[in-house]
Structure formats: structure tokens, C-alpha cells
CSV table of C-alpha atoms in Angstrom, one decimal:
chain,number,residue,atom,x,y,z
A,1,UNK,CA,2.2,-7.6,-17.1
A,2,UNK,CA,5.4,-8.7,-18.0
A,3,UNK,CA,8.3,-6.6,-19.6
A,4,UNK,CA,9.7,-8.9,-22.5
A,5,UNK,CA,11.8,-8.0,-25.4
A,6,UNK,CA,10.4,-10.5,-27.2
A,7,UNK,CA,7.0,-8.9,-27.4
A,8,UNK,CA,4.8,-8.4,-31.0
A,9,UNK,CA,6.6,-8.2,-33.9
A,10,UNK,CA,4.5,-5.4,-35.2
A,11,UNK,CA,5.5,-2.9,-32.6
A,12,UNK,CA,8.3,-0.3,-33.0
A,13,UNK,CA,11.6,-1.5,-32.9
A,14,UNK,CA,12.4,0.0,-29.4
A,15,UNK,CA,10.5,-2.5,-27.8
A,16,UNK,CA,13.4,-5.0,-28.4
A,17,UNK,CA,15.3,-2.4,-25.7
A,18,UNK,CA,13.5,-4.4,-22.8
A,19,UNK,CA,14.7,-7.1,-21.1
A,20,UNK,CA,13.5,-10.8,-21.8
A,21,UNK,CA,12.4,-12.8,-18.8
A,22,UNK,CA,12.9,-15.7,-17.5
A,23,UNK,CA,10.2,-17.9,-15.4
A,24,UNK,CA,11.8,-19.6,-12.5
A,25,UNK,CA,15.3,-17.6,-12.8
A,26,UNK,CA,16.3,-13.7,-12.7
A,27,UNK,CA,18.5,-11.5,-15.4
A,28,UNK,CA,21.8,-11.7,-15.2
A,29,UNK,CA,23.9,-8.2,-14.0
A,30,UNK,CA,26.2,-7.5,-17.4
A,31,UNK,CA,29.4,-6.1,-17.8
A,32,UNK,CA,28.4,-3.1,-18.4
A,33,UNK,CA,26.6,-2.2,-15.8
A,34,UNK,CA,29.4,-3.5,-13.9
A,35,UNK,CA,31.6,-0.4,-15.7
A,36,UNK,CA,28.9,1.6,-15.5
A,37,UNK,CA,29.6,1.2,-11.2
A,38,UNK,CA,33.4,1.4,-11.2
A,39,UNK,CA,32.1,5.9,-11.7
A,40,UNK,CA,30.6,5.3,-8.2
A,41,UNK,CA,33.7,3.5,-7.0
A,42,UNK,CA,35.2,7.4,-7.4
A,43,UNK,CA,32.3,9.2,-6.2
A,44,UNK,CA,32.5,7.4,-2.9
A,45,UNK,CA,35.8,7.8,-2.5
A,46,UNK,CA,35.0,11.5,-3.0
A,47,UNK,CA,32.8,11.3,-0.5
A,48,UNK,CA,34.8,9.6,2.4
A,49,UNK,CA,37.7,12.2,1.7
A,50,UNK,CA,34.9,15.3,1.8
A,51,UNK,CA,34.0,14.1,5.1
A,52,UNK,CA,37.6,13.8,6.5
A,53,UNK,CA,38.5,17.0,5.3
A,54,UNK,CA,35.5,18.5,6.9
A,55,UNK,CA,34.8,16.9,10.2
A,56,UNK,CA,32.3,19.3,12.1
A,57,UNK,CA,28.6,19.6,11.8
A,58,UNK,CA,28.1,22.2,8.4
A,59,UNK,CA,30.7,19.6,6.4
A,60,UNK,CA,28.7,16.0,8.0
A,61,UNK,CA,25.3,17.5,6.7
A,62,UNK,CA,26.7,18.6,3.3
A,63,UNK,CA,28.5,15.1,3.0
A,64,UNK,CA,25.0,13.5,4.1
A,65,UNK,CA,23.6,15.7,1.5
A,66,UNK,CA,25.5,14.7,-1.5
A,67,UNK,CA,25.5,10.8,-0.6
A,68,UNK,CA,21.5,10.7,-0.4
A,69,UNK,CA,22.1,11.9,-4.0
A,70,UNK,CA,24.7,10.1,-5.2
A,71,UNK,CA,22.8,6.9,-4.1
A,72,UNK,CA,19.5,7.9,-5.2
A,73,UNK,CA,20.9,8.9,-8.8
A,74,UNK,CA,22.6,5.3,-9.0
A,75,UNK,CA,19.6,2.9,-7.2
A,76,UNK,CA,17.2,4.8,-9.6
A,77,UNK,CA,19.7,3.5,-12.9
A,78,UNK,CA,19.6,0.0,-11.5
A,79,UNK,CA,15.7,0.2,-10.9
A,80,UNK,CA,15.4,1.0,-14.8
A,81,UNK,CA,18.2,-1.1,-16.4
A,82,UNK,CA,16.0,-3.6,-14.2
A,83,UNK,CA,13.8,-3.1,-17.5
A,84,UNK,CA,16.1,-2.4,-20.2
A,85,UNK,CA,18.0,-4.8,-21.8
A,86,UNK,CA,22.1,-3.6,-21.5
A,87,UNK,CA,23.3,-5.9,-24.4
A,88,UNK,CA,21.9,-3.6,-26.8
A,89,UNK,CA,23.8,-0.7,-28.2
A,90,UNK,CA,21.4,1.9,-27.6
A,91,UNK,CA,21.1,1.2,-23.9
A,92,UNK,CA,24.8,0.8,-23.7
A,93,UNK,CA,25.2,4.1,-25.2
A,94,UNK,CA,23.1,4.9,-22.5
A,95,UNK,CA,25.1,4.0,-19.6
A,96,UNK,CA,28.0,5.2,-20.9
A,97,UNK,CA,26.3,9.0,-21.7
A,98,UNK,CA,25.1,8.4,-17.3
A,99,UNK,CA,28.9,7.4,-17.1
A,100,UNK,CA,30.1,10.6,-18.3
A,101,UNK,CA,28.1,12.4,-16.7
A,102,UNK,CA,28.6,10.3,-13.1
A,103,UNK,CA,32.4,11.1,-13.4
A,104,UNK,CA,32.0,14.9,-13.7
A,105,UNK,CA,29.2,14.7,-10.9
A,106,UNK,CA,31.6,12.6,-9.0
A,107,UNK,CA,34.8,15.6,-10.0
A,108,UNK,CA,32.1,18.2,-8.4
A,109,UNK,CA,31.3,16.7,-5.2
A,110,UNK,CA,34.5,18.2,-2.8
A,111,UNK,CA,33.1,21.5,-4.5
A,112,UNK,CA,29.1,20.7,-5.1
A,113,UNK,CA,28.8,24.0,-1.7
A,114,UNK,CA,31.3,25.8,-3.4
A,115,UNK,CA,32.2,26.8,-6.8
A,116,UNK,CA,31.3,23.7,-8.4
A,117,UNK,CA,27.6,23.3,-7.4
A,118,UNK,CA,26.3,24.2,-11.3
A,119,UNK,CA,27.9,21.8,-12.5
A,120,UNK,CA,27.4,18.8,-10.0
A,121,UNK,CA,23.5,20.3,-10.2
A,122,UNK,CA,23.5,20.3,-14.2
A,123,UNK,CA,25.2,16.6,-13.6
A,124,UNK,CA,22.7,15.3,-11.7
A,125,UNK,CA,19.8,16.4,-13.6
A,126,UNK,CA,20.9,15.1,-16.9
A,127,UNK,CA,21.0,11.8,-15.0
A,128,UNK,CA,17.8,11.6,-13.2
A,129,UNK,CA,15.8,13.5,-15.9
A,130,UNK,CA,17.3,12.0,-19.3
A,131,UNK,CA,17.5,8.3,-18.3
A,132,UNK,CA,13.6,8.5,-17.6
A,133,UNK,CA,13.0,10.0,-20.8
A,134,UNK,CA,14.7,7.3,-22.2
A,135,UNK,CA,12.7,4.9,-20.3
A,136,UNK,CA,9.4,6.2,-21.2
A,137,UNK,CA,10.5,6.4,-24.5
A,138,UNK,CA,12.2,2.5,-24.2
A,139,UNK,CA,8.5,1.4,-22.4
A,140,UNK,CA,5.8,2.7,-25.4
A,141,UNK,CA,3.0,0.4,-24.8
A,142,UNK,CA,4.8,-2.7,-24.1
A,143,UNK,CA,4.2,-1.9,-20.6
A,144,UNK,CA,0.8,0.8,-20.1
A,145,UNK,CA,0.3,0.7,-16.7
A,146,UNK,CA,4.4,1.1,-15.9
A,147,UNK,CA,4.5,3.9,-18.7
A,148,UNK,CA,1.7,5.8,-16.8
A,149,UNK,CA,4.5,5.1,-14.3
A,150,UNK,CA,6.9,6.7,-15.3
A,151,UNK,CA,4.9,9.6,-17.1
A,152,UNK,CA,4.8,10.4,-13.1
A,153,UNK,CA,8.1,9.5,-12.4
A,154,UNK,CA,8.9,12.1,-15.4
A,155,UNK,CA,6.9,15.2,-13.8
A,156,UNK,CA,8.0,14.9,-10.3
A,157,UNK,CA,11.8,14.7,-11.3
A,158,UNK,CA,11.1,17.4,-13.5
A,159,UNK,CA,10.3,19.5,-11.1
A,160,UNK,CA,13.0,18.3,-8.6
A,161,UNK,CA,15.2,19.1,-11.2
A,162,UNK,CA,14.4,22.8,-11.7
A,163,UNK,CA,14.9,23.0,-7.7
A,164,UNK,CA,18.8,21.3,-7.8
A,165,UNK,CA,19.4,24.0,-11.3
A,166,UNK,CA,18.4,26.5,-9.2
A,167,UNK,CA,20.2,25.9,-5.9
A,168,UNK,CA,23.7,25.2,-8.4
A,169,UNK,CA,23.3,28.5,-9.6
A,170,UNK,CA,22.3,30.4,-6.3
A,171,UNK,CA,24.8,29.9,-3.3
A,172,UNK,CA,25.0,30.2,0.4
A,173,UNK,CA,21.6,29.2,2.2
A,174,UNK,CA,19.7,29.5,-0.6
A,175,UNK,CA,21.5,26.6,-2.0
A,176,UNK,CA,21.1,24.8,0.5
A,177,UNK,CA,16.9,25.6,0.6
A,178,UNK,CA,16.8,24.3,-2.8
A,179,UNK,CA,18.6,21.6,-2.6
A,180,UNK,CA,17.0,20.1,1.0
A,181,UNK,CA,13.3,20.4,-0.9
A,182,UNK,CA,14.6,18.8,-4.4
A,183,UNK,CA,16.2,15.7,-2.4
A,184,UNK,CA,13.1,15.3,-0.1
A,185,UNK,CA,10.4,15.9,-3.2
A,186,UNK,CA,12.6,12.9,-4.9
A,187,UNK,CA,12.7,10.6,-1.6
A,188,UNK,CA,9.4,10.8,-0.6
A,189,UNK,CA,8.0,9.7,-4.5
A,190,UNK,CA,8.4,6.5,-4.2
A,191,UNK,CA,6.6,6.5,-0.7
A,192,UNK,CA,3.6,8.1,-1.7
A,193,UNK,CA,3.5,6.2,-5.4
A,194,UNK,CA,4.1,9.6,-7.2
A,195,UNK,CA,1.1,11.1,-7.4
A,196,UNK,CA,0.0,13.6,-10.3
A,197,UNK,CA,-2.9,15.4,-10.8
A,198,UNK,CA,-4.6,13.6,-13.9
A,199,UNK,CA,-2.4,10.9,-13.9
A,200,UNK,CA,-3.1,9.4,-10.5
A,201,UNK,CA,-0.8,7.2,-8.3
A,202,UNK,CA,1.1,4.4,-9.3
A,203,UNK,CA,0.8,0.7,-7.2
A,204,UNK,CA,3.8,-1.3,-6.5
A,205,UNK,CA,2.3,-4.0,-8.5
A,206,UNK,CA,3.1,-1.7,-11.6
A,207,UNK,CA,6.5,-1.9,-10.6
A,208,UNK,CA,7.2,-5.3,-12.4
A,209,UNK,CA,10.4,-5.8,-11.4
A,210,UNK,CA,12.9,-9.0,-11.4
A,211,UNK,CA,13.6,-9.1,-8.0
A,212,UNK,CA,17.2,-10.8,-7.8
A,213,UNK,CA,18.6,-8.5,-10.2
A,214,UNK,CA,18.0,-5.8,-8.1
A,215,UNK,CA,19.1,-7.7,-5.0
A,216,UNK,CA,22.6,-8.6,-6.7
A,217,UNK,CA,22.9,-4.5,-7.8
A,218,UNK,CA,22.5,-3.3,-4.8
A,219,UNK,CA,25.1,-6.1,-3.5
A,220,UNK,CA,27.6,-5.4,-5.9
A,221,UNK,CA,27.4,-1.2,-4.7
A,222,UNK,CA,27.7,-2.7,-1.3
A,223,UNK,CA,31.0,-4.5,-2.0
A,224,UNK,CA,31.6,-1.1,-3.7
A,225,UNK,CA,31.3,0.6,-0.4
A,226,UNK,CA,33.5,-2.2,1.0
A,227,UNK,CA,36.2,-2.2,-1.8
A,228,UNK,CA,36.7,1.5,-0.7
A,229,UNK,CA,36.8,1.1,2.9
A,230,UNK,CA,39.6,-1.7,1.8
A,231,UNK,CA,41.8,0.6,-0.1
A,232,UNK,CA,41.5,3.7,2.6
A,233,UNK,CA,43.0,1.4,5.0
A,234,UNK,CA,45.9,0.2,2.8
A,235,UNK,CA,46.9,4.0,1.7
A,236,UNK,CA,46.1,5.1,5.2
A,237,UNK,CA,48.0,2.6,6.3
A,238,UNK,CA,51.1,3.1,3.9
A,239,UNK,CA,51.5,6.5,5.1
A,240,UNK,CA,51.6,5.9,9.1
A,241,UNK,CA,53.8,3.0,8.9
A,242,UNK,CA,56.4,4.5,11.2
A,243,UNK,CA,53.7,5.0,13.8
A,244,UNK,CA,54.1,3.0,17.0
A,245,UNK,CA,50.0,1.6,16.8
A,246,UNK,CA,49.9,1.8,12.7
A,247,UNK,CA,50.1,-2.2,12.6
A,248,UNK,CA,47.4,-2.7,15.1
A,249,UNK,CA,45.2,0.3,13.9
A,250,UNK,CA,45.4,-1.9,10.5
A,251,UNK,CA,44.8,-4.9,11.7
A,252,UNK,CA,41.6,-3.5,13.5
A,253,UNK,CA,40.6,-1.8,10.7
A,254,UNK,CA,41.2,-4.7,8.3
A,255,UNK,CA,39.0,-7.1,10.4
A,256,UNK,CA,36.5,-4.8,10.8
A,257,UNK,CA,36.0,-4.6,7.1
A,258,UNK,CA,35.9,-8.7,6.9
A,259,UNK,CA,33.0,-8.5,10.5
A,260,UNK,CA,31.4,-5.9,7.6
A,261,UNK,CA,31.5,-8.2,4.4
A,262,UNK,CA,30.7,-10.9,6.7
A,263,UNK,CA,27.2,-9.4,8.8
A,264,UNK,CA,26.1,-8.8,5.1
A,265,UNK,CA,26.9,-11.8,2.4
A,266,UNK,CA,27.1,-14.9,4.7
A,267,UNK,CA,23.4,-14.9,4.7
A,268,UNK,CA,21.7,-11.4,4.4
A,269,UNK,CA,22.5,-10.4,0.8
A,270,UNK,CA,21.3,-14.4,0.0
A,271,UNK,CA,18.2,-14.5,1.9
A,272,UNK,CA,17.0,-11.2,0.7
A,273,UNK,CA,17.5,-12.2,-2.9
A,274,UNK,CA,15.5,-15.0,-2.4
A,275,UNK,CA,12.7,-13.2,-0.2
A,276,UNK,CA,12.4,-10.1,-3.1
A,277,UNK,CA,11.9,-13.5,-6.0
A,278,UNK,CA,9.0,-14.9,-3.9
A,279,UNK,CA,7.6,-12.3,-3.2
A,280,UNK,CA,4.1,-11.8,-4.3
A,281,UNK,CA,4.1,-7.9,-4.8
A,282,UNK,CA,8.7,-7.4,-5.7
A,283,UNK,CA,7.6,-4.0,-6.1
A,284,UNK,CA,7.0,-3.0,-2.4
A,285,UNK,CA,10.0,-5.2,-1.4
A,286,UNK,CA,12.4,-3.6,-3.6
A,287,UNK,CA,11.3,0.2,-2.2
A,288,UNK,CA,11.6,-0.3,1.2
A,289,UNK,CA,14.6,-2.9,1.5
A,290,UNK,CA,16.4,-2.4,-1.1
A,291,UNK,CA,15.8,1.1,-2.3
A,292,UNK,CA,15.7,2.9,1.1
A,293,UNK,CA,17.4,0.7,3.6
A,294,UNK,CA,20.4,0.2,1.6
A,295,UNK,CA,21.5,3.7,1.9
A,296,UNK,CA,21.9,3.0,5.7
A,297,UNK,CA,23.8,0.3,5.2
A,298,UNK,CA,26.3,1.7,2.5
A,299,UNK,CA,26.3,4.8,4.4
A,300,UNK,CA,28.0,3.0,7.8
A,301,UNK,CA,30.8,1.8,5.1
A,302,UNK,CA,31.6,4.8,4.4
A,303,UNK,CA,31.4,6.5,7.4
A,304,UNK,CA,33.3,3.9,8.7
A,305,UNK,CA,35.8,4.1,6.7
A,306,UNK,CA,36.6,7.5,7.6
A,307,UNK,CA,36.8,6.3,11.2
A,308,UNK,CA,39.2,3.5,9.4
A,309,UNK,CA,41.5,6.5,8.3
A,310,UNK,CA,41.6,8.5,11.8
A,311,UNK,CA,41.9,5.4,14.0
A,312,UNK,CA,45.3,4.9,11.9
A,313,UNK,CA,46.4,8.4,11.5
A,314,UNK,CA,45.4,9.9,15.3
A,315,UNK,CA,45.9,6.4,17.1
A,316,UNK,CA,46.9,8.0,20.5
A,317,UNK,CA,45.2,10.9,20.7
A,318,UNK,CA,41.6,11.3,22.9
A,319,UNK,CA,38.7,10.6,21.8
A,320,UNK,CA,36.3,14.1,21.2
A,321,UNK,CA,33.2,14.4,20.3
A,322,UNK,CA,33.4,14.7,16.6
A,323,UNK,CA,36.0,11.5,16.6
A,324,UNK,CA,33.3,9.5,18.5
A,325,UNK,CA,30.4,10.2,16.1
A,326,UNK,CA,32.8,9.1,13.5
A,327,UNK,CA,34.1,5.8,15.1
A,328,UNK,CA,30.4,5.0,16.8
A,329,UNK,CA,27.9,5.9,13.6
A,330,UNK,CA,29.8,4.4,11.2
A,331,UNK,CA,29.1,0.7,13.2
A,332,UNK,CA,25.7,1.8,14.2
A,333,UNK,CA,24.4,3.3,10.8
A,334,UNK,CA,25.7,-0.4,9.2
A,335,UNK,CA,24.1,-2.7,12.2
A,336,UNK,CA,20.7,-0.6,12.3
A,337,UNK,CA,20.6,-0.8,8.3
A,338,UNK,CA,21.5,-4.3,8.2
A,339,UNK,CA,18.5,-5.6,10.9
A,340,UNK,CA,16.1,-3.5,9.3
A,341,UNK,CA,16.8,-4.8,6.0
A,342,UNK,CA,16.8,-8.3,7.2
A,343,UNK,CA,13.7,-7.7,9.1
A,344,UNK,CA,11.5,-6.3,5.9
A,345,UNK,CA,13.5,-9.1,3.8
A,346,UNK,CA,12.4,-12.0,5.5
A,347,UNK,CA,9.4,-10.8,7.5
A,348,UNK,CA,11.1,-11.5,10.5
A,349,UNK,CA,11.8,-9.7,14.4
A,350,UNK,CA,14.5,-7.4,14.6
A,351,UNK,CA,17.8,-9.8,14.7
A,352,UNK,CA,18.8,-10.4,18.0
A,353,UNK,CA,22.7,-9.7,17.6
A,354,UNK,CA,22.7,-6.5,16.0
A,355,UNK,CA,20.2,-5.3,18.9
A,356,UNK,CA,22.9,-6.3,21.1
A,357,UNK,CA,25.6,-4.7,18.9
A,358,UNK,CA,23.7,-1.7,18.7
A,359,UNK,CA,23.6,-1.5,22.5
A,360,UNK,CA,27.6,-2.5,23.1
A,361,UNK,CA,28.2,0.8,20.9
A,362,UNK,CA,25.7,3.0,22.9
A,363,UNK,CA,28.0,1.8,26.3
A,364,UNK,CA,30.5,2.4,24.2
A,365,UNK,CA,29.5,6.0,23.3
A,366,UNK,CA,28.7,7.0,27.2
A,367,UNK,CA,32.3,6.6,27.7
A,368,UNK,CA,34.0,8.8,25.2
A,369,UNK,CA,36.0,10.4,27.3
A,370,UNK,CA,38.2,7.3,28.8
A,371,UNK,CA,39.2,6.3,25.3
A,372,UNK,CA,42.0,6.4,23.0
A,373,UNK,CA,41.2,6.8,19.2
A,374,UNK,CA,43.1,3.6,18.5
A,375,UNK,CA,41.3,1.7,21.2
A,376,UNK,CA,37.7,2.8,20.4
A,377,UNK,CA,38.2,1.7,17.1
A,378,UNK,CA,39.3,-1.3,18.1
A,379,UNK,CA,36.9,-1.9,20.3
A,380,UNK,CA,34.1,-1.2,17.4
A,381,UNK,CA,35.8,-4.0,16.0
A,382,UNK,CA,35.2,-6.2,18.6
A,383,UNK,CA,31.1,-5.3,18.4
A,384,UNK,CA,31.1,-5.6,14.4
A,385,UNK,CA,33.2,-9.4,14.7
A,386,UNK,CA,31.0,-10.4,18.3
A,387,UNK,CA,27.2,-9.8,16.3
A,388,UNK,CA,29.0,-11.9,12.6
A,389,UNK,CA,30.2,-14.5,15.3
A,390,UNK,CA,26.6,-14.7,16.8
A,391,UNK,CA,24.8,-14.5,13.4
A,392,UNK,CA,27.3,-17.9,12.5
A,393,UNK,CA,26.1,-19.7,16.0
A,394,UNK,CA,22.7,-18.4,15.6
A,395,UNK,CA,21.5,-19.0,11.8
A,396,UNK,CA,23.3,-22.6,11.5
A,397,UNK,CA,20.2,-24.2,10.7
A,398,UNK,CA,19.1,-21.6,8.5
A,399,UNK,CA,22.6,-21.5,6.4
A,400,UNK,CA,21.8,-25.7,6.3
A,401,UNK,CA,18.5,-25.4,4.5
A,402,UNK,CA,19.5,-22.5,2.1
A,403,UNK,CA,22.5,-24.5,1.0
A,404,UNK,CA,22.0,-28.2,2.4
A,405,UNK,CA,20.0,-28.6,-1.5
A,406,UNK,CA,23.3,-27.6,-3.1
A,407,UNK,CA,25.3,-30.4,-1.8
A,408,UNK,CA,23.6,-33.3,-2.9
């Protein structure tokens, strides 16, 4: 069943709060939600600088922590203004209330372990909890079998949400209990269709979504990602200028942002939008590509951009162990994401290049020790601009017949 705004006059006025389709085209991303993202633009950025400030085991596995959140609160908002229409007011007052709150979650993440975890907690579950409310509300029975949906969606965030309240208000290892079983009770939902006693399982047919709307979201949090990893490198940069490598380190860096942008949008971000819009269940294609592999994929940006930072302020010092998890996973977090998401995409083999890529930086990795920081990340460079090259060479013919139509 479709989700249209345009449905029986005789219903409650909240049905117009749902988004009118199309046949043959997909709903346009709005400003809003455009504003609604610049919040995440700071929470990543709040990420990246948690991670540099805490390079060693305890501070990667809070910092993985917090993104899996941060992503999850944000891909869940574009899964459900997927449905609701953001040109009217009350949905805009929406996204601006999940703004507000976004920007103190975002102020509590360098502190989400410390003495800010009620409040990134309390953050969070506003978010996830109220905007479904709203949702089920928004749905009445325009929609039955996605409002049973959601009814589920509703009890297992719920009780999520009383797990991140609690681990805000306890600390130490406790908090850190809680908080591991709320984020894997929220990740594992959508695998196993939320089931509830009484209310059954949903299907990924119920999941009527327009596929190239969420396809160009999760895009735009890409370019996001990307947009941060830029400006790291021109403040990081602006500070080591009297540095004999600076220039190079920048350079590296620079391009490996562009091999990034350019592994991604010459044709994966394009085919996958068109793959998700033929697809005969969008649903199933939008959980696993879109709504799972993309945090692999944004989280190599930002891991990367970390890497981006040290390679320009520790150019010549070795390479240890922590440095070379840093330089390495960011790469090898972004290749693995990108050819699994291009293999679900497009039903397809694993792509050739980023296998290849994927093994350069595994060499790469069994020679820590004969490295420089400058020249590893330089030579991570090289891997992310060799596998772009071979993706040009290789998908030629495919670029032709995805645009050849265009030019005529």
C-alpha cells in the first residue's frame, strides 16, 4: 500500500502529514532536512576529535560506541521523513525539536563516559522514542500494515530506551553494560523484523519506502562525512605549516579525500539509487545497503580523517601500532563498506579493485614497522586513487549505458 497525502478526504487531518508519491520518479530531499543534517556535520566532527584525543583501545570502543548511535539515531529520521511530508509545519517543527535535541546530543559526546552521559542518554531517547510516536501518530490507518510497524518499532525502542536512561545515570562498567545491550537490542530490530509478542513480525514489504530518497540521504551524510574529513585537513594543515612534510602530508591527504568522493559518486551512489527504485521488495534493499552498510562506509571517513590529522601533525615520526590501525582502517573500513554495498546494490560479485585494495593495505599493515607516519599515509593514498583509477578503466561501459541516454 502506498503512503500518499492525498488520501480520503474524510480522514483526520494528519493524514495530509504523509508524503505524496510519484509513479515513475522519487521525492525530492528538502531544505530542511538538509538543515536538519548540518547538527550531524558537528556531531561528527565531535567524533573525529574524541578519537584523536583518545587513541588507545578503552577511547576507540567508546568512539565506536557513540558513532553506531549517532548513525542509527540519524538513518532512522531519514527512514521516517521517508514517509512524512517535511513541507508541512508540523513535521518541520518536528525536525527542528530532533535538531535541538541532535545539537545537545552532539555537545555530550567528548563527555557521553563521563559527566555528560545523562544528558547525551536523555538526548538520544527523546530522538529515537518521540519521532516514532510521531510517526505512528502521523500513520493512523492511512497505512495499517506499516502502523502495526511501527507499533513494534514503538516497543522495542521503548525498551532500548529505558536501558541508554539507565546506563546515563549509572557510570563506570555498568554504563557501559547498558549501553552495549540497548545499541545491540536497536541493531538487531531491523534484522529480525521486530518481533513482539501479540503483534507479530513485520515484512520488508511493509516497509513502503521510496527508494531514491533514501539513496540520496544517505549520500548527502556521506558527503557529510567527506565535508569533515575536508575541513580537518585545511585546520590541520594551517597549524603545521612550518613543518618540513606539512605541504606533502596535505596534498596526500587532500587527494585521498577526492580517491574517497570518487570510489563512491562516480558510479556507486548512482547505481544504487537506481537498483533500491527497481527493486521489487525497496524494503530489504534499504536495510541491508543502505541502512547497515553505510555505517562502514561513513565510518572509514571518519576514521580516516583522523589518520588525515596525525599524518600532518606526526609526519616523521614511526609508525606504532595504534598509528597504524588509524592510517590502515580508516582505508579498509571505506573499501570493505563500499564493495559490499555495491555488491547487495546491484546483485553483483564482490568488485574486483577494492579486493585488491583491501589486500595492498593488508601488505601494507605487515610492514608497520619500516614506515614513517607521513609515508604510510601517503601510501594509503596511493591504494584509495589505484582502486578509483581501476573502477574508471573497469566500469567504462557501464558509466556509457547509465548516462549514454542523457546525451542524446
Amino acid at each position: 500500500m502506498s503512503l500518499s497525502s492525498s488520501a480520503d478526504p474524510g480522514r483526520p487531518m494528519r493524514r495530509g502529514l504523509l508524503r505524496t508519491r510519484h509513479a515513475g520518479g522519487h521525492s525530492q530531499v528538502t531544505n530542511i532536512e538538509l538543515f536538519f543534517d548540518l547538527v550531524f556535520v558537528y556531531a561528527v566532527t565531535q567524533l573525529s576529535h574524541t578519537l584523536l584525543h583518545g587513541l588507545n583501545t578503552t577511547g576507540a570502543l567508546q568512539v565506536l560506541l557513540l558513532f553506531l548511535a549517532v548513525w542509527w539515531v540519524w538513518v532512522f529520521t531519514s527512514w521516517v521523513t521517508n514517509w512524512l511530508d517535511p513541507e508541512r509545519p508540523l513535521v518541520r517543527l518536528l525536525l527542528l525539536a530532533l535538531m535541538l535535541a541532535g545539537l545537545l546530543l552532539s555537545i555530550a559526546l567528548p563527555e557521553a563516559f563521563g559527566a555528560r552521559g545523562l544528558l547525551f542518554a536523555g538526548a538520544y531517547v527523546f530522538m529515537q522514542v518521540g519521532r516514532t510516536l510521531f510517526m505512528l501518530w502521523a500513520l493512523g490507518d492511512a497505512a495499517p500494515a506499516n502502523t502495526r510497524n511501527f507499533q513494534r518499532i514503538t516497543v522495542w525502542l521503548a525498551i532500548s530506551g529505558a536501558l541508554w536512561l539507565a546506563g546515563g545515570w549509572l557510570d563506570g562498567q555498568w554504563r557501559w553494560r547498558l549501553w552495549m545491550a540497548a545499541l545491540m537490542l536497536e541493531y538487531l530490530g531491523p534484522a529480525l523484523a521486530f518481533p513482539v509478542p501479540g503483534l507479530g513480525r513485520s515484512s520488508t514489504t511493509d516497509w513502503d519506502i521510496d527508494g531514491g530518497h533514501l539513496a540520496e540521504r544517505c549520500s548527502q551524510f556521506v558527503i557529510i562525512a567527506l565535508g569533515e574529513s575536508v575541513l580537518v585537513t585545511g585546520s590541520s594543515f594551517a597549524d603545521t605549516l612550518a613543518q618540513p612534510h606539512a605541504l606533502l602530508a596535505f596534498v596526500s591527504a587532500f587527494v585521498g579525500s577526492v580517491a574517497m568522493w570518487w570510489i563512491y559518486f562516480d558510479l556507486g551512489a548512482e547505481r544504487g539509487s537506481r537498483a533500491i527504485r527497481q527493486s521489487a521488495d525497496p524494503g530489504r534493499t534499504a536495510r541491508v545497503a543502505y541502512t547497515y552498510l553505510h555505517l562502514l562506509i561513513v565510518a572509514g571517513i571518519i576514521v580516516s580523517a583522523v589518520a588525515d590529522e596525525l599524518t600532518l601533525r606526526d609526519a616523521s615520526q614511526r609508525v606504532d601500532t595504534i598509528g597504524g590501525a588509524v592510517l590502515l582502517g580508516g582505508p579498509a573500513l571505506y573499501l570493505c563498506g563500499n564493495a559490499w554495498f555495491k555488491k547487495t546494490a546491484n546483485s553483483t560479485n564482490l568488485p574486483l579493485s577494492h579486493l585488491i585494495g583491501l589486500g595492498l593495505l593488508a601488505i601494507l599493515a605487515s610492514t608497520l614497522a619500516h614506515w614513517s607516519v607521513a609515508s604510510l599515509g601517503m601510501a594509503t593514498t596511493a591504494v584509495l586513487v589505484l582502486v578509483a583509477l581501476w573502477e574508471v578503466c573497469s566500469l567504462r561501459s557501464v558509466r556509457q549505458a547509465l548516462r549514454g541516454p542523457a546525451t542524446h
